[in-house]
Amino acid sequence: MPSRTPLAQLKAILRSQADSDKRAVQITALASELPEAAIDVLDDALAGADPLLQVAIMDAYFEMTGDDFHASDLEDLMRLGAALGDGGEQLYMSARIALGRINGLAMDSLDQWGDGQVQISATARRRRRSRRRGRPTTVREITIIVHGTWASDSEWWRPGGDFFDYLRDDLGRSDLYGKSDQFKWSGKNRDRKRKKAGSELDKWLRAHPADEVNVLGHSHGANVAMLATREGIRMDRLIMLSPPVRKDYFAKWSNVGQAYNIQAAFDPVVAIARGGQWFNLPQVKEKKMRTSGHSASHEPKVWRRESLPAFVGMPW
Amino acid sequence: MLAALDSDDSNERAMAAIELAANGVSAAKPKLHAMCGSDDLLVAAAAMYANWTLGEDRVDVVRLIKAMGSSDESTMQIAAHTVAAIGEPMVPKFSPCLKTSPEDAALVLRALDDIHTSTARDAITDWSPQNKALQTERQSVLDDWDA
């Protein structure tokens, strides 16, 4: 007897009279296999579903579409779960996990919101307003990598390079920019060149507008990114990988949503570049790895070993 | 910090060498002298920088160029920064190496560009590579210099 297609399985689950928690788990497990035709099926099922099933449907919907317009609905369900007390804990946790995926908040960030509140990303809020006004709801995101000194011809930050492919394929950053006009700068080891690169990066990002901008900068590439914020460009996330920290390169912090600094245990390049390793600023979340070496912060195996995706709040 | 010069972690050794030199710790000199001969080019390049900072010329141009061409990013960067940090005194040491292999010449060209003094510019201007790729790169450096 031929096995049923994922779409057929989904319809059977939705028709079933089994317990909601069991069906919710089945829907979530099936989500990554569902065809596009399942989107309408999920949409139709939402209205008649109980709260726990609604969470699973919204989570599957997000898995398929990357569409986060249900974020505030999940927030409402999370509050409902909190209000129901012990009986609603499963609802609360399911909604919280799904919301964490959609909003890209790390779980320990949600822990801060003990009364069940959650911060909905500005992205989701903009989209809800857009839907009410009947405008297109697509949110444009862009993630880019900015290389460091003497790395303009290196492979790791380009399509096919290990770190680029890791961010795009393993960490799901389908918005990672890799076209032929991918940003690069001279990489020359001079202050004037870094400042020029900052201006160029500002211009480049303005020429590639997005609602959400994420920048990962390695070594002086991170300093180039900070310099770009002084030109006016805003970055929702600035991930600085082994930057030589120098005050004369500090960002305009009001143009940075959240900044991260990841440093090796021992990095002689940062030392010789006459930079410190630490910002010691409230605007920057910092991590010292156990791994040494200047390139460690852009090595996929190090990212896995040091749990760096979680540190920078991924998935976003 | 002195004990870190004996670490099993070459990055730690290199970092300690740089920081000891930055802090003017002359007691580190004997170990730093020995480190210049290390098989590990990262350690050797860092030790050359550290010795220079403490007033000792232990630069081995051949090994420094090899370190600059390393596929290991830390080694390449340490060597490049060593050259830039020493600066002008490196020009007469490096200039003759423009006439060696195309690979070495490309690295030396980049180093002279990094040093970026008038003497370094003269060395580039006086050089006439036969290799087309080097001719292009040389012109690009000179054009950028004047920009």
Coordinates of C-alpha atoms in Angstrom, one line a residue:
Chain A
M1 CA 0.0 0.0 0.0
P2 CA 1.6 3.3 -1.1
S3 CA 2.4 5.7 1.8
R4 CA 0.5 8.9 2.0
T5 CA 2.0 12.2 0.8
P6 CA 2.9 14.8 3.4
L7 CA -0.1 16.9 2.3
A8 CA -2.4 13.9 2.7
Q9 CA -0.9 13.2 6.1
L10 CA -1.5 16.8 7.2
K11 CA -5.2 16.7 6.2
A12 CA -5.6 13.4 8.0
I13 CA -4.0 14.9 11.2
L14 CA -6.3 17.9 11.0
R15 CA -9.4 15.7 10.6
S16 CA -8.3 13.3 13.4
Q17 CA -10.0 13.3 16.8
A18 CA -6.7 12.5 18.6
D19 CA -5.4 14.6 21.4
S20 CA -4.3 18.1 20.4
D21 CA -0.8 17.7 21.9
K22 CA -0.2 14.6 19.8
R23 CA -1.5 16.2 16.6
A24 CA 0.5 19.3 17.3
V25 CA 3.7 17.3 17.5
Q26 CA 2.8 15.5 14.3
I27 CA 2.2 18.8 12.4
T28 CA 5.4 20.2 13.6
A29 CA 7.4 17.1 12.6
L30 CA 5.8 17.2 9.1
A31 CA 6.3 20.9 8.5
S32 CA 9.6 20.8 6.6
E33 CA 8.1 18.3 4.1
L34 CA 4.9 20.1 3.3
P35 CA 4.3 21.4 -0.3
E36 CA 3.2 24.9 -1.1
A37 CA -0.4 23.7 -1.4
A38 CA -0.4 23.0 2.4
I39 CA -0.3 26.7 3.1
D40 CA -4.0 27.2 2.3
V41 CA -4.8 24.0 4.2
L42 CA -3.0 25.4 7.3
D43 CA -4.7 28.8 6.9
D44 CA -8.2 27.2 6.7
A45 CA -7.5 25.0 9.7
L46 CA -6.4 27.8 11.9
A47 CA -9.9 29.2 12.6
G48 CA -11.3 26.0 13.9
A49 CA -8.3 24.8 15.9
D50 CA -7.9 24.7 19.7
P51 CA -5.1 26.9 21.1
L52 CA -2.4 24.2 21.1
L53 CA -3.1 23.1 17.6
Q54 CA -3.1 26.8 16.6
V55 CA 0.5 27.1 17.8
A56 CA 1.6 24.1 15.8
I57 CA -0.2 25.4 12.7
M58 CA 1.4 28.8 13.0
D59 CA 4.8 27.2 13.6
A60 CA 4.4 25.1 10.5
Y61 CA 3.2 28.1 8.5
F62 CA 6.3 30.0 9.6
E63 CA 8.5 27.0 8.7
M64 CA 7.1 27.0 5.2
T65 CA 6.8 30.6 4.4
G66 CA 9.2 32.5 6.7
D67 CA 6.1 34.6 7.3
D68 CA 6.0 35.9 10.8
F69 CA 2.7 37.8 10.8
H70 CA 1.3 35.4 13.4
A71 CA 3.8 36.6 15.9
S72 CA 1.3 38.7 17.9
D73 CA -1.2 35.8 17.8
L74 CA 1.4 33.6 19.4
E75 CA 2.0 36.2 22.0
D76 CA -1.7 36.2 22.8
L77 CA -1.6 32.4 23.1
M78 CA 1.4 32.6 25.4
R79 CA -0.4 35.0 27.7
L80 CA -3.4 32.7 27.6
G81 CA -1.2 29.8 28.6
A82 CA 0.3 31.8 31.5
A83 CA -3.2 32.8 32.7
L84 CA -4.4 29.2 32.7
G85 CA -1.7 28.3 35.2
D86 CA -0.5 24.7 35.6
G87 CA -3.0 23.4 33.0
G88 CA -1.8 25.9 30.4
E89 CA 1.9 25.3 30.8
Q90 CA 2.1 23.2 27.6
L91 CA 0.4 25.9 25.6
Y92 CA 2.7 28.6 27.2
M93 CA 5.9 26.7 26.3
S94 CA 4.7 25.7 22.8
A95 CA 3.8 29.3 22.0
R96 CA 7.0 30.5 23.6
I97 CA 9.2 28.2 21.5
A98 CA 7.3 29.0 18.3
L99 CA 7.5 32.7 19.1
G100 CA 11.2 32.3 19.8
R101 CA 11.7 30.8 16.3
I102 CA 9.7 33.6 14.7
N103 CA 11.2 36.5 16.6
G104 CA 14.7 35.1 16.6
L105 CA 15.0 35.7 20.3
A106 CA 17.2 33.3 22.3
M107 CA 15.3 31.3 24.9
D108 CA 17.2 32.9 27.7
S109 CA 16.0 36.3 26.5
L110 CA 12.4 35.2 26.8
D111 CA 13.2 34.0 30.4
Q112 CA 13.5 37.7 31.3
W113 CA 9.8 38.2 30.6
G114 CA 8.5 36.4 33.6
D115 CA 5.0 37.7 33.4
G116 CA 4.5 36.1 29.9
Q117 CA 5.2 39.2 27.9
V118 CA 7.5 39.0 25.0
Q119 CA 9.0 41.5 22.7
I120 CA 7.7 41.2 19.2
S121 CA 10.3 42.1 16.7
A122 CA 9.9 45.4 14.9
T123 CA 9.7 43.4 11.7
A124 CA 6.6 41.6 12.8
R125 CA 5.0 44.8 14.0
R126 CA 5.7 46.6 10.7
R127 CA 4.2 43.7 8.8
R128 CA 1.0 43.7 10.9
R129 CA 0.5 47.4 10.2
S130 CA 1.2 46.7 6.5
R131 CA -1.4 44.0 6.4
R132 CA -4.0 46.2 8.0
R133 CA -3.3 48.8 5.3
G134 CA -3.5 46.2 2.6
R135 CA 0.1 46.7 1.6
P136 CA 2.5 43.9 0.5
T137 CA 3.7 42.0 3.5
T138 CA 7.1 40.8 2.4
V139 CA 9.9 41.8 4.8
R140 CA 13.2 42.3 3.2
E141 CA 16.2 41.1 5.2
I142 CA 19.8 41.2 4.3
T143 CA 22.8 39.6 5.9
I144 CA 26.3 40.4 4.8
I145 CA 29.9 39.5 5.7
V146 CA 32.6 42.1 5.8
H147 CA 36.1 40.7 5.5
G148 CA 39.2 42.0 7.3
T149 CA 42.7 43.1 6.4
W150 CA 44.3 41.4 3.4
A151 CA 41.3 39.1 3.0
S152 CA 39.6 40.7 0.0
D153 CA 40.6 37.6 -2.1
S154 CA 39.9 35.0 0.6
E155 CA 37.3 32.3 0.0
W156 CA 35.7 31.9 3.4
W157 CA 33.4 34.9 3.1
R158 CA 32.1 34.2 -0.4
P159 CA 29.6 31.7 -1.9
G160 CA 31.3 28.3 -1.8
G161 CA 33.5 29.4 1.1
D162 CA 33.1 27.5 4.3
F163 CA 31.7 30.3 6.5
F164 CA 29.4 31.7 3.9
D165 CA 27.9 28.3 3.1
Y166 CA 27.6 27.5 6.8
L167 CA 25.7 30.7 7.5
R168 CA 23.4 30.2 4.5
D169 CA 22.8 26.5 4.6
D170 CA 23.4 25.3 8.2
L171 CA 22.1 28.4 10.0
G172 CA 19.3 29.2 7.4
R173 CA 20.4 32.7 6.4
S174 CA 18.8 32.5 3.0
D175 CA 19.2 36.3 2.9
L176 CA 23.0 36.1 3.0
Y177 CA 24.1 38.3 0.1
G178 CA 26.3 36.5 -2.3
K179 CA 25.8 38.1 -5.7
S180 CA 28.6 39.3 -7.9
D181 CA 28.4 42.8 -6.3
Q182 CA 29.0 41.4 -2.9
F183 CA 30.6 44.0 -0.7
K184 CA 34.4 44.0 -0.5
W185 CA 36.9 46.6 0.3
S186 CA 40.7 47.0 -0.4
G187 CA 41.7 45.3 2.9
K188 CA 44.7 47.5 3.1
N189 CA 46.2 47.9 6.5
R190 CA 45.8 51.7 6.8
D191 CA 43.4 53.8 8.8
R192 CA 42.5 55.9 5.8
K193 CA 41.5 52.8 3.8
R194 CA 39.3 51.5 6.6
K195 CA 37.5 54.8 6.9
K196 CA 37.0 54.9 3.1
A197 CA 35.6 51.4 3.3
G198 CA 33.2 52.5 6.0
S199 CA 31.7 55.1 3.6
E200 CA 31.6 52.6 0.8
L201 CA 29.8 50.1 3.0
D202 CA 27.2 52.7 4.0
K203 CA 26.6 53.5 0.3
W204 CA 26.5 49.8 -0.6
L205 CA 23.8 49.1 2.1
R206 CA 21.8 52.0 0.9
A207 CA 21.9 50.7 -2.6
H208 CA 20.6 47.3 -1.2
P209 CA 17.8 48.5 1.1
A210 CA 16.2 46.1 3.5
D211 CA 13.9 46.2 6.5
E212 CA 16.4 44.2 8.6
V213 CA 20.1 44.5 8.2
N214 CA 22.5 42.0 9.8
V215 CA 26.3 42.5 9.4
L216 CA 29.1 40.1 10.4
G217 CA 32.5 41.7 10.3
H218 CA 35.8 39.9 10.9
S219 CA 38.8 41.7 12.2
H220 CA 39.1 45.2 10.8
G221 CA 36.0 44.3 8.8
A222 CA 34.1 44.8 12.0
N223 CA 35.7 48.2 12.4
V224 CA 34.7 49.0 8.8
A225 CA 31.1 48.1 9.7
M226 CA 31.2 50.3 12.8
L227 CA 32.5 53.2 10.8
A228 CA 29.6 52.7 8.3
T229 CA 27.1 53.3 11.1
R230 CA 28.6 56.8 11.6
E231 CA 27.6 57.6 8.1
G232 CA 24.0 57.0 9.0
I233 CA 23.3 53.4 8.0
R234 CA 21.5 51.4 10.6
M235 CA 22.3 47.7 11.5
D236 CA 19.8 45.6 13.4
R237 CA 22.5 43.2 14.3
L238 CA 26.3 43.8 14.2
I239 CA 28.3 40.6 14.9
M240 CA 32.0 41.5 15.4
L241 CA 34.4 38.6 14.9
S242 CA 37.8 39.1 16.5
P243 CA 37.9 42.9 16.0
P244 CA 40.9 44.8 17.2
V245 CA 38.9 47.1 19.5
R246 CA 39.8 50.7 19.2
K247 CA 37.8 53.7 20.4
D248 CA 38.5 55.7 17.3
Y249 CA 36.4 53.1 15.4
F250 CA 33.5 52.8 17.7
A251 CA 30.1 52.8 16.1
K252 CA 27.3 55.3 16.4
W253 CA 25.6 53.0 18.8
S254 CA 22.2 54.5 18.3
N255 CA 22.4 53.1 14.7
V256 CA 23.0 49.6 16.0
G257 CA 20.2 47.3 17.3
Q258 CA 22.3 44.7 19.0
A259 CA 26.1 44.3 18.9
Y260 CA 28.1 41.2 19.6
N261 CA 31.9 40.8 20.1
I262 CA 33.4 37.3 19.7
Q263 CA 37.0 36.9 20.6
A264 CA 39.5 34.1 20.7
A265 CA 41.2 32.9 23.8
F266 CA 44.6 34.0 22.5
D267 CA 44.7 36.3 19.4
P268 CA 48.1 37.6 18.6
V269 CA 46.8 39.5 15.6
V270 CA 44.5 41.6 17.7
A271 CA 47.5 42.3 20.0
I272 CA 49.9 43.3 17.2
A273 CA 47.2 45.5 15.6
R274 CA 47.3 47.5 18.8
G275 CA 43.7 46.8 19.6
G276 CA 42.1 45.5 22.7
Q277 CA 39.8 42.6 22.8
W278 CA 37.0 44.0 24.8
F279 CA 34.5 46.9 24.5
N280 CA 33.2 46.7 28.1
L281 CA 30.1 48.6 27.0
P282 CA 26.5 47.8 27.8
Q283 CA 25.7 48.1 24.0
V284 CA 27.9 45.1 23.2
K285 CA 27.4 41.5 24.2
E286 CA 30.8 39.9 24.5
K287 CA 32.1 36.4 24.5
K288 CA 35.6 34.9 25.0
M289 CA 35.9 31.6 23.2
R290 CA 38.0 28.7 24.5
T291 CA 39.6 28.5 21.0
S292 CA 42.6 30.4 20.0
G293 CA 43.6 32.0 16.7
H294 CA 42.5 35.0 14.6
S295 CA 40.5 33.0 12.1
A296 CA 38.7 30.9 14.7
S297 CA 35.7 33.3 14.9
H298 CA 34.8 32.5 11.3
E299 CA 35.3 28.8 11.3
P300 CA 32.1 26.7 11.2
K301 CA 33.4 24.0 13.4
V302 CA 34.3 26.6 16.0
W303 CA 30.9 28.2 15.7
R304 CA 29.3 24.7 16.4
R305 CA 31.7 23.9 19.3
E306 CA 31.4 27.3 21.0
S307 CA 27.6 27.5 20.5
L308 CA 28.0 30.8 18.8
P309 CA 24.6 30.7 17.0
A310 CA 22.9 30.7 20.3
F311 CA 25.1 33.4 21.6
V312 CA 24.1 35.7 18.8
G313 CA 20.4 34.8 19.2
M314 CA 20.0 32.7 16.2
P315 CA 17.6 31.8 14.6
W316 CA 16.8 35.4 13.9
Chain B
M1 CA 53.5 36.1 31.1
L2 CA 57.1 34.9 30.6
A3 CA 55.9 31.4 31.2
A4 CA 53.4 31.8 28.4
L5 CA 56.3 31.9 26.0
D6 CA 56.6 28.1 26.6
S7 CA 52.9 27.4 26.0
D8 CA 51.8 24.5 23.8
D9 CA 49.4 26.9 22.2
S10 CA 51.3 28.8 19.4
N11 CA 48.8 31.6 19.5
E12 CA 49.4 32.0 23.2
R13 CA 53.2 32.1 22.6
A14 CA 52.9 34.6 19.8
M15 CA 50.5 36.8 21.9
A16 CA 52.8 36.7 24.9
A17 CA 55.8 37.6 22.8
I18 CA 54.0 40.7 21.4
E19 CA 52.6 41.8 24.8
L20 CA 56.0 41.3 26.6
A21 CA 57.6 43.4 24.0
A22 CA 54.9 46.1 24.2
N23 CA 55.6 46.2 27.9
G24 CA 59.3 46.5 27.4
V25 CA 60.2 43.3 29.3
S26 CA 63.9 42.9 28.4
A27 CA 64.1 39.7 30.5
A28 CA 62.1 38.0 27.7
K29 CA 64.9 38.6 25.2
P30 CA 66.8 35.3 25.5
K31 CA 63.6 33.3 24.9
L32 CA 62.5 35.7 22.1
H33 CA 65.8 35.3 20.4
A34 CA 65.3 31.5 20.4
M35 CA 61.7 31.8 19.2
C36 CA 62.8 33.5 16.0
G37 CA 64.2 30.2 14.9
S38 CA 61.0 28.3 15.6
D39 CA 59.6 26.0 12.9
D40 CA 56.2 27.5 13.6
L41 CA 56.2 30.6 11.4
L42 CA 53.5 32.2 13.5
V43 CA 55.7 32.1 16.6
A44 CA 58.8 33.1 14.5
A45 CA 57.2 36.1 13.0
A46 CA 55.8 37.3 16.3
A47 CA 59.2 36.8 17.9
M48 CA 60.8 38.9 15.1
Y49 CA 58.3 41.7 15.9
A50 CA 58.9 41.4 19.6
N51 CA 62.6 41.5 19.2
W52 CA 62.5 44.5 17.0
T53 CA 60.2 46.3 19.5
L54 CA 62.9 45.6 22.2
G55 CA 65.6 47.0 20.0
E56 CA 67.0 43.8 18.4
D57 CA 67.1 43.2 14.7
R58 CA 66.3 39.5 14.3
V59 CA 64.4 39.8 11.1
D60 CA 64.9 36.8 8.8
V61 CA 63.5 38.2 5.5
V62 CA 63.2 34.9 3.8
R63 CA 61.2 33.4 6.7
L64 CA 59.1 36.5 7.0
I65 CA 58.1 36.5 3.4
K66 CA 57.2 32.8 3.8
A67 CA 55.1 33.7 6.8
M68 CA 53.4 36.4 4.7
G69 CA 52.4 33.8 2.1
S70 CA 51.1 31.4 4.7
S71 CA 47.6 29.9 4.2
D72 CA 47.1 30.2 8.0
E73 CA 45.4 33.6 8.5
S74 CA 47.1 34.3 11.9
T75 CA 50.6 33.6 10.5
M76 CA 50.0 35.8 7.4
Q77 CA 48.5 38.6 9.5
I78 CA 51.2 38.5 12.1
A79 CA 53.9 38.7 9.4
A80 CA 52.1 41.5 7.5
H81 CA 51.7 43.5 10.7
T82 CA 55.3 42.9 11.7
V83 CA 56.4 44.4 8.4
A84 CA 54.1 47.4 8.8
A85 CA 55.1 47.9 12.4
I86 CA 58.8 47.9 11.6
G87 CA 58.1 50.1 8.6
E88 CA 60.9 52.1 6.8
P89 CA 63.9 50.0 8.0
M90 CA 62.2 47.0 6.2
V91 CA 62.4 48.7 2.8
P92 CA 66.1 48.0 2.0
K93 CA 65.7 44.4 3.4
F94 CA 62.7 43.7 1.2
S95 CA 63.4 45.6 -2.0
P96 CA 66.0 43.0 -3.4
C97 CA 63.3 40.3 -2.9
L98 CA 61.2 42.0 -5.7
K99 CA 63.5 40.2 -8.1
T100 CA 62.9 36.7 -6.8
S101 CA 59.9 34.5 -7.7
P102 CA 56.6 36.1 -8.8
E103 CA 54.9 34.8 -5.7
D104 CA 57.5 36.4 -3.4
A105 CA 57.5 39.6 -5.4
A106 CA 53.7 39.9 -5.0
L107 CA 54.0 39.6 -1.2
V108 CA 56.9 42.0 -1.1
L109 CA 54.9 44.5 -3.2
R110 CA 52.0 44.3 -0.8
A111 CA 54.4 44.8 2.1
L112 CA 56.0 47.9 0.6
D113 CA 52.6 49.2 -0.1
D114 CA 51.8 48.7 3.5
I115 CA 54.9 50.4 4.7
H116 CA 53.8 53.3 2.5
T117 CA 56.8 55.6 2.8
S118 CA 58.4 57.6 0.0
T119 CA 61.4 55.2 0.0
A120 CA 59.0 52.2 -0.4
R121 CA 57.3 54.0 -3.3
D122 CA 60.7 54.6 -4.9
A123 CA 61.5 50.9 -4.6
I124 CA 58.3 50.0 -6.4
T125 CA 58.7 52.6 -9.1
D126 CA 62.3 51.4 -9.7
W127 CA 61.1 47.9 -10.2
S128 CA 60.1 46.6 -13.7
P129 CA 58.5 43.2 -13.4
Q130 CA 58.4 41.0 -16.5
N131 CA 55.4 39.1 -15.2
K132 CA 52.1 40.7 -16.6
A133 CA 50.1 40.1 -13.5
L134 CA 52.8 41.8 -11.4
Q135 CA 52.9 44.7 -13.8
T136 CA 49.2 45.2 -13.3
E137 CA 49.4 44.9 -9.6
R138 CA 52.4 47.2 -9.4
Q139 CA 50.5 49.9 -11.4
S140 CA 47.4 49.4 -9.3
V141 CA 49.5 50.0 -6.1
L142 CA 51.1 53.2 -7.7
D143 CA 47.7 54.5 -8.9
D144 CA 46.2 54.0 -5.5
W145 CA 49.2 55.6 -3.8
D146 CA 48.5 58.8 -5.8
A147 CA 44.8 58.8 -5.2

